[in-house]
Short mmCIF file of C-alpha atoms and ligand atoms in Angstrom, two decimals:
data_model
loop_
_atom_site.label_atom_id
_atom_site.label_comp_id
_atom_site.label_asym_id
_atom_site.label_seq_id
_atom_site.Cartn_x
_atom_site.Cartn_y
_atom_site.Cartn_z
CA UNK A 1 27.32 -67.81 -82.48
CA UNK A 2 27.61 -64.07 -82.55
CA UNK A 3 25.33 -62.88 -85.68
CA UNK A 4 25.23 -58.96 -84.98
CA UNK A 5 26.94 -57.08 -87.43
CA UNK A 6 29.16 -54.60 -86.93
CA UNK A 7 27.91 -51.21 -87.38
CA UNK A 8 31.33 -48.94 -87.44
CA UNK A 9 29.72 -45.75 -87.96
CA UNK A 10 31.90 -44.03 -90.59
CA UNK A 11 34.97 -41.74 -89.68
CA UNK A 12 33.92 -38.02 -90.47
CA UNK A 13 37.15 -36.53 -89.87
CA UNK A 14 38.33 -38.61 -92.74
CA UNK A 15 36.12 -37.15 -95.08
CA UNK A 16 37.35 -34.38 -97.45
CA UNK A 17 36.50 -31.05 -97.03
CA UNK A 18 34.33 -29.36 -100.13
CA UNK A 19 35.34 -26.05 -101.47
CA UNK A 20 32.96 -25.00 -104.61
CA UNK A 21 33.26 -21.53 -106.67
CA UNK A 22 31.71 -20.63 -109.84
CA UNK A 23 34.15 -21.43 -111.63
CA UNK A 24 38.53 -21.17 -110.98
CA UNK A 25 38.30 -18.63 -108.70
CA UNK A 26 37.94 -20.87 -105.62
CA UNK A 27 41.62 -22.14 -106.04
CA UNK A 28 42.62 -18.83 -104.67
CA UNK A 29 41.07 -20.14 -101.31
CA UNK A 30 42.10 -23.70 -101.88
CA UNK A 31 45.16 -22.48 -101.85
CA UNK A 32 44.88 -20.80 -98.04
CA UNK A 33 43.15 -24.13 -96.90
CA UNK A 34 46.03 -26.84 -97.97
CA UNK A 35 48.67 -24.03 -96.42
CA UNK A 36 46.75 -23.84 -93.16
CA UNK A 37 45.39 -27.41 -92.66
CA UNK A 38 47.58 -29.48 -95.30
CA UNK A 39 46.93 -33.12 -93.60
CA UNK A 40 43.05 -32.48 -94.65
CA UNK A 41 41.96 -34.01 -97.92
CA UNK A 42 39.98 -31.68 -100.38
CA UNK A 43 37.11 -31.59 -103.20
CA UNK A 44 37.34 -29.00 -105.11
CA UNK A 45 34.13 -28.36 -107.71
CA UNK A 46 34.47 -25.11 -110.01
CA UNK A 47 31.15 -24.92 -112.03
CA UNK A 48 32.94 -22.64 -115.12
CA UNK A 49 30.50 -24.43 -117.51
CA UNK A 50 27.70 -21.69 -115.60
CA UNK A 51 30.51 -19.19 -114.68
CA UNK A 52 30.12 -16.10 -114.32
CA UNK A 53 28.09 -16.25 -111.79
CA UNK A 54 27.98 -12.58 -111.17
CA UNK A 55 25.99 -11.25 -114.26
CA UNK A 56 23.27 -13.64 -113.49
CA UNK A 57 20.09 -13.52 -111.82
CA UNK A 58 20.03 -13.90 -107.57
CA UNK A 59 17.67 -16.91 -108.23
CA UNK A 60 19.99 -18.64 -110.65
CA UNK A 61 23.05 -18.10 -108.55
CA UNK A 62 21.56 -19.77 -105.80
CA UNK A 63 19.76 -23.09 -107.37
CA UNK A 64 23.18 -23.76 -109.31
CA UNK A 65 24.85 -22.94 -106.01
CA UNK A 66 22.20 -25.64 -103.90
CA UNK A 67 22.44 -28.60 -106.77
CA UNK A 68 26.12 -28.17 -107.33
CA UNK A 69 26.66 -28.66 -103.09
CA UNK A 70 23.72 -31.49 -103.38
CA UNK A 71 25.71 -32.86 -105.92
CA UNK A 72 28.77 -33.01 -103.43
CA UNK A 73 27.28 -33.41 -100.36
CA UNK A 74 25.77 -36.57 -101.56
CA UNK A 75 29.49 -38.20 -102.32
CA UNK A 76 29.83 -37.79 -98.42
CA UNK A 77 31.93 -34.37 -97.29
CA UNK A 78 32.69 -32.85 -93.91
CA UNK A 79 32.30 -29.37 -94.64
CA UNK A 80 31.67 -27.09 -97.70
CA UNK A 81 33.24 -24.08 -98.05
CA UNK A 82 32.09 -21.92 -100.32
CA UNK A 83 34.54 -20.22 -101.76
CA UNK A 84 32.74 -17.46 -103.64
CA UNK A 85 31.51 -14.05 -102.80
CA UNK A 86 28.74 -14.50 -105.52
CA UNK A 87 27.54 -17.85 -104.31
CA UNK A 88 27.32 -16.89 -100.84
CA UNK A 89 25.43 -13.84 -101.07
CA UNK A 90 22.87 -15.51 -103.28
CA UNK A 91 22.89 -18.66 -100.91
CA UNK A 92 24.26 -19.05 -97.68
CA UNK A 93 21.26 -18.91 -95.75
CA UNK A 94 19.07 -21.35 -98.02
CA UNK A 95 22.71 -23.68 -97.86
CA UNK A 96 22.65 -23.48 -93.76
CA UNK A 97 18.90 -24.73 -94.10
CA UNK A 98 19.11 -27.80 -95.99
CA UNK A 99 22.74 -28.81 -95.02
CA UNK A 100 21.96 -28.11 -91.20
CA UNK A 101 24.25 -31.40 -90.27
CA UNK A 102 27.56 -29.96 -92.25
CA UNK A 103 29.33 -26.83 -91.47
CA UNK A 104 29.09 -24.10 -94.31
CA UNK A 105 31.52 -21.62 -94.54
CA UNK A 106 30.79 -18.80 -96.96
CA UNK A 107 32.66 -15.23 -97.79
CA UNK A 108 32.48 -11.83 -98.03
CA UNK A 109 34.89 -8.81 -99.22
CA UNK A 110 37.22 -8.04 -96.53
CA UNK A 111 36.08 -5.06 -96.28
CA UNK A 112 36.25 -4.81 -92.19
CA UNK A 113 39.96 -4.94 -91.91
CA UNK A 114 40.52 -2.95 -94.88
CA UNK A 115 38.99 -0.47 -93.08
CA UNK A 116 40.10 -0.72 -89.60
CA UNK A 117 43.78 -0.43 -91.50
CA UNK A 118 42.46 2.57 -93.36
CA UNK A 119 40.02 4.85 -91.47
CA UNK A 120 39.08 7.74 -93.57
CA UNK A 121 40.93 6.89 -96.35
CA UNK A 122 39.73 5.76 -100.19
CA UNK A 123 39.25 2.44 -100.12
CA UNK A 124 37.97 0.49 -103.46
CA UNK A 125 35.97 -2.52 -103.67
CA UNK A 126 36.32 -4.60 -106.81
CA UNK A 127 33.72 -7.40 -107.05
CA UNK A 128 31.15 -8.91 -109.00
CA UNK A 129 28.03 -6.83 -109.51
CA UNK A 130 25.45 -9.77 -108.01
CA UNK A 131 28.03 -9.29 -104.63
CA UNK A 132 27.63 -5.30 -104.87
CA UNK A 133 23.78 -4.92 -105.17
CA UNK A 134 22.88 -7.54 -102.55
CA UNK A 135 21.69 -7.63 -99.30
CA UNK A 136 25.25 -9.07 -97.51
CA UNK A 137 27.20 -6.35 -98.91
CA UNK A 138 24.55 -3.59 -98.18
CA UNK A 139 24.75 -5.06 -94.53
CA UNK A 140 28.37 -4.28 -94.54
CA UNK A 141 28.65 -1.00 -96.45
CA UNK A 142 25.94 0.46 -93.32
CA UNK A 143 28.50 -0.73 -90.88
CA UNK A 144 31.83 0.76 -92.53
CA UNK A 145 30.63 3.59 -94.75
CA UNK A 146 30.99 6.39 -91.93
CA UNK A 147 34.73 4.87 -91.35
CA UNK A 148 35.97 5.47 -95.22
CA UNK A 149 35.33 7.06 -98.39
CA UNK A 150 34.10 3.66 -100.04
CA UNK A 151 34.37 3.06 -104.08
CA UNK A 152 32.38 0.26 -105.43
CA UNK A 153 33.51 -1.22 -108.72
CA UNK A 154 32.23 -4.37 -110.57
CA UNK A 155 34.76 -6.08 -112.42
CA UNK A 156 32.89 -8.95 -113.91
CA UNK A 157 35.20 -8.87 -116.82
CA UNK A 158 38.05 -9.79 -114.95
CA UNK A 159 36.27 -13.24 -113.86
CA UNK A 160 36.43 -13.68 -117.74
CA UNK A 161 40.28 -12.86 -117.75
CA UNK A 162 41.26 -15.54 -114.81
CA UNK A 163 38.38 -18.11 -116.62
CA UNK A 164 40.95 -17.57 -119.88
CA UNK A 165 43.46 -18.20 -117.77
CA UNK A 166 44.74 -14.74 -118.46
CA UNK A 167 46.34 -13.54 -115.54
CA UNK A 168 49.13 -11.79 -117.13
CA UNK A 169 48.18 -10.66 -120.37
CA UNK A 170 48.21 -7.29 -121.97
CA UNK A 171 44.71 -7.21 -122.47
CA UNK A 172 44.29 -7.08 -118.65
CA UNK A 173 46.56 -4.90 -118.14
CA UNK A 174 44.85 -2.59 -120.45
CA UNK A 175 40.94 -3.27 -118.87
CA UNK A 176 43.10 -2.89 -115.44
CA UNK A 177 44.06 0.67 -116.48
CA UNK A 178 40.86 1.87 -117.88
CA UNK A 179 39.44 0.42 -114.98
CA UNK A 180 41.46 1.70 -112.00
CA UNK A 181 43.81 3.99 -113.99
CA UNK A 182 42.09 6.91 -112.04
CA UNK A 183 42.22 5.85 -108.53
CA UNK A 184 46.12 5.57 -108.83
CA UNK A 185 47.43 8.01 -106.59
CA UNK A 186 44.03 8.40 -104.65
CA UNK A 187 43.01 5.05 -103.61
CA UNK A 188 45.09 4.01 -100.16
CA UNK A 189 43.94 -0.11 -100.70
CA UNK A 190 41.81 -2.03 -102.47
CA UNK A 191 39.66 -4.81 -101.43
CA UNK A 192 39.00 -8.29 -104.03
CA UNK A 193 35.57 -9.26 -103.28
CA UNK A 194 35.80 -11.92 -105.66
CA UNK A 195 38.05 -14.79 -105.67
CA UNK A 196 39.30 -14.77 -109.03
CA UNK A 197 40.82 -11.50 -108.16
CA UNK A 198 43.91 -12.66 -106.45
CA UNK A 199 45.54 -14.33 -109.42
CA UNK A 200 45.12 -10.21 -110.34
CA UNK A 201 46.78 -9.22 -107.44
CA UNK A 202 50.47 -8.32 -109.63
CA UNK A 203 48.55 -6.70 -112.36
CA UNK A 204 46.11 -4.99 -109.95
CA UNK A 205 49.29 -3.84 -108.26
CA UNK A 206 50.84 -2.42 -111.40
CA UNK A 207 48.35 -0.38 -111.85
CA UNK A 208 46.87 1.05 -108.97
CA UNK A 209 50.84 1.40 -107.66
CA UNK A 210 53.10 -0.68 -104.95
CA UNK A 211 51.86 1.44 -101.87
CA UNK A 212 48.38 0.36 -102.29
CA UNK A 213 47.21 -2.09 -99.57
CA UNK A 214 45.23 -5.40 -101.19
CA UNK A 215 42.84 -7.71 -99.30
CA UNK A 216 41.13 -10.86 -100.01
CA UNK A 217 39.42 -13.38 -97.97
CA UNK A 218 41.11 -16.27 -98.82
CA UNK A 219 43.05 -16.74 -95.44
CA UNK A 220 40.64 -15.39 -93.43
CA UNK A 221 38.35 -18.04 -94.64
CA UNK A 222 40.49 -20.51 -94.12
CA UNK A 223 40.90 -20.19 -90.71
CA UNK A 224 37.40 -19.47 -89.97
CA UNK A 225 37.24 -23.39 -91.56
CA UNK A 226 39.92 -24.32 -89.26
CA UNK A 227 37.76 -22.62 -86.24
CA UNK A 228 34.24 -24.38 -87.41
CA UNK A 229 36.11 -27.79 -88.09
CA UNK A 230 37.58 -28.00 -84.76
CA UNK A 231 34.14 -26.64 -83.08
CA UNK A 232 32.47 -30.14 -84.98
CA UNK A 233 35.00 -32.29 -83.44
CA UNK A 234 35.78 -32.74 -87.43
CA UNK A 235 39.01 -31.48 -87.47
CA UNK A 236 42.01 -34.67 -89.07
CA UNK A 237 44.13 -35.87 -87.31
CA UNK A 238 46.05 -37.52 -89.75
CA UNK A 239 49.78 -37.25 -90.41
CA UNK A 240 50.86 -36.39 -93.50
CA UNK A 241 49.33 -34.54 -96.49
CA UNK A 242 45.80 -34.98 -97.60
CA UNK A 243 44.39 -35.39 -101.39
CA UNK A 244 43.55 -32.27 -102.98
CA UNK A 245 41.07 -33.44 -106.29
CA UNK A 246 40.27 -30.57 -108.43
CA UNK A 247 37.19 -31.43 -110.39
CA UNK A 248 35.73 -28.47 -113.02
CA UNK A 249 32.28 -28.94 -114.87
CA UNK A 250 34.12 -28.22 -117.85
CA UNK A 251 35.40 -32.27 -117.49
CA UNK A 252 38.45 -31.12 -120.18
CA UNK A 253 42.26 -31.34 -120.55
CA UNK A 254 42.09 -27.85 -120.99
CA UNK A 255 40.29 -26.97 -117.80
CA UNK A 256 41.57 -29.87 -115.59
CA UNK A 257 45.22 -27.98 -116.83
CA UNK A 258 43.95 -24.68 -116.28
CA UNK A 259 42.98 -25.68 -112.42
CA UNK A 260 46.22 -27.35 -111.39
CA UNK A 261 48.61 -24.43 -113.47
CA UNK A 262 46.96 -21.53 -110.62
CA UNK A 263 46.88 -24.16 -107.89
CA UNK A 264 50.32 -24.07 -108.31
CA UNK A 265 51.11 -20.78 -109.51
CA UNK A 266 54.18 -19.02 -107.14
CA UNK A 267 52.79 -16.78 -104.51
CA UNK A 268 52.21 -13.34 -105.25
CA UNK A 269 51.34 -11.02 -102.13
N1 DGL B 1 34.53 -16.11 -107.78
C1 DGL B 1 33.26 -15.51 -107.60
C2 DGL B 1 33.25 -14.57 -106.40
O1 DGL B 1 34.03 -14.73 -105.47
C3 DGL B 1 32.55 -14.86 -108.75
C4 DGL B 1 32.85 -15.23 -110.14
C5 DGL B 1 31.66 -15.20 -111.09
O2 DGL B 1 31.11 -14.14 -111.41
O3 DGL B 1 31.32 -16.29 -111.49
O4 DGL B 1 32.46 -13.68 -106.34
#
């Protein structure tokens, strides 16, 4: 009689993909992921119960950034994405550590094509202020500063606008004017180095006026995931869509209605 067992080692490419943010924000890069790799299945984890992120110490940002990926990593994932400017800077490198088997994708503002589109021109960079003052960004700003005039400008309000879920309000349009009121007319694009700022983009727009050029890293991001999937041999090959699950540590109506209303929200470019 034949007593081995079978020992199937688990499919990986049929795990889902993780993609955590601080909070809602993250669904702006969701978003890019099910458009460029919809047969994929993913976990998506906003923390908004700790959000914002970007007022907060460095050392806080990155132990609620470790134990929420622990947290995911231990329900079995492919890859974590981490779909937050804030998060990464505080924690990319400590994340690549301790999850050396899983490919980690993190962000930064898109700040290089911004300015190879723009040399020498005013370009603004709206982000959180723990993404401005650390070491990431100062990497980049040393690379590009000698290519554009270069504005930085913390927003961390506007985190607290999308958290709301107000997008379209007139109280953002009036922090929006104060804000960038005087760079209409001077500033040639603007870069969101957070991703909460995209479900901004129309107001940002408004304001700062239609010829203004806006980047995020939302698709760029998602096809760097594409690119490290395929490099793992992890990429799906399944036909069909995958399961998006949007999970919030705010476990509420509210929030669980919040996540799926800008999941779904029409594009706005
Ligand atoms: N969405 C995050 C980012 O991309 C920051 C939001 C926060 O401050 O919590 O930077």
């Amino acid at each position: 009689m034949d007593t081995q067992k079978e020992t199937t080692a688990p499919n990986r490419t049929a795990l889902p993909i993780a993609v955590f943010d601080s909070g809602l924000g993250g669904i702006s890069v969701l978003r890019e992921l099910v458009r460029r790799m919809p047969n994929e299945s993913f976990l998506y984890y906003g923390d908004s119960a700790n959000a914002p992120y970007g007022t907060r110490p460095v050392e806080t940002v990155r132990r609620l950034t470790l134990e929420n990926i622990q947290r995911l990593y231990d329900r079995g994932i492919k890859a974590a994405v981490i779909a937050c400017n804030t998060a990464t800077s505080a924690a990319i490198i400590p994340l690549r550590e301790r999850f050396a088997d899983l490919p980690v994708i993190g962000m930064e503002p898109a700040l290089k094509p911004a300015v190879l589109e723009h040399e020498h021109a005013c370009i603004l960079v709206l982000a959180t202020p723990l993404t401005l003052r650390e070491e990431k960004f100062a990497h980049l700003l040393e690379h590009y500063s000698s290519r554009a005039q270069i504005v930085r400008l913390p927003c961390p309000e506007l985190v607290e606008f999308v958290e709301a879920g107000a997008v379209d309000t007139p109280e953002v349009y009036a922090y929006l004017r104060e804000r960038l009121g005087p760079y209409r007319g001077r500033a040639d694009a603007a870069v969101l180095g957070c991703t909460h700022f995209p479900f901004l983009r129309g107001a940002i727009r408004a304001v700062l006026g239609d010829s203004v050029a806006l980047y995020d890293g939302g698709a760029g991001t998602a096809r760097e995931t594409e690119h490290q999937l395929l490099a793992h041999g992890l990429r799906s090959a399944a036909a069909g869509r995958g399961a998006v699950t949007l999970e919030n540590s705010l476990d509420d109506a509210r929030e669980h209605a919040l996540s799926e209303l800008l999941f779904a929200l029409p594009e706005n470019r």
